[in-house]
Coordinates of C-alpha atoms in Angstrom, one line a residue:
M1 CA 95.2 115.7 110.3
A2 CA 91.7 114.6 109.6
V3 CA 92.3 114.5 105.9
S4 CA 95.3 112.3 106.1
I5 CA 93.6 109.9 108.4
S6 CA 90.7 109.7 106.0
A7 CA 92.9 109.3 103.1
V8 CA 94.8 106.4 104.9
V9 CA 91.5 104.6 105.6
L10 CA 90.2 105.3 102.1
L11 CA 93.5 103.9 100.5
A12 CA 93.5 101.0 103.0
I13 CA 90.0 100.0 101.9
V14 CA 91.0 100.4 98.1
V15 CA 94.0 98.1 98.6
F16 CA 92.0 95.5 100.6
I17 CA 89.5 95.3 97.9
L18 CA 92.1 95.0 95.2
I19 CA 93.9 92.2 97.0
R20 CA 90.7 90.5 97.8
N21 CA 89.7 90.6 94.1
G22 CA 93.1 89.2 92.9
S23 CA 93.7 92.5 91.0
L24 CA 96.8 93.1 93.4
R25 CA 98.9 90.6 94.7
I26 CA 100.4 90.9 98.1
W27 CA 104.1 90.6 96.9
P28 CA 103.9 93.6 94.7
A29 CA 101.8 95.4 97.3
L30 CA 104.6 95.1 100.0
P31 CA 107.4 97.1 98.2
C32 CA 104.7 99.7 97.3
A33 CA 103.9 100.1 100.9
G34 CA 107.5 100.2 101.9
F35 CA 108.2 102.9 99.2
G36 CA 105.3 105.0 100.6
F37 CA 106.6 104.6 104.1
F38 CA 110.2 105.7 103.2
L39 CA 108.8 108.5 101.0
A40 CA 106.9 110.0 104.0
S41 CA 110.3 110.6 105.7
T42 CA 111.9 112.4 102.8
S43 CA 111.8 116.2 101.9
A44 CA 109.0 115.4 99.4
A45 CA 106.4 114.6 102.1
P46 CA 105.5 118.2 102.9
V47 CA 105.0 118.9 99.2
I48 CA 102.7 115.8 98.7
T49 CA 100.8 116.7 101.9
D50 CA 100.2 120.3 100.7
A51 CA 99.1 119.2 97.2
I52 CA 96.6 116.7 98.9
S53 CA 95.4 119.4 101.1
T54 CA 94.8 121.7 98.3
V55 CA 93.0 119.2 96.2
T56 CA 90.7 118.1 99.1
G57 CA 90.0 121.7 99.8
W58 CA 89.2 122.3 96.2
I59 CA 86.7 119.3 96.2
S60 CA 85.1 120.5 99.5
S61 CA 84.3 123.9 98.0
I62 CA 82.4 122.4 95.1

């Protein structure tokens, strides 16, 4: 759970910086956020969560 909260905070900071710099406009960002929201409720969500946990576990062991 701590990994997903950290990932959400990190991604929120990245998105905020991209929108602030003009690299990402708000209108393309909204459908991407919606896609992520609906993707989280599919059967792919556990696979994605496991993959992220594996990668972060690998990185923390370095």
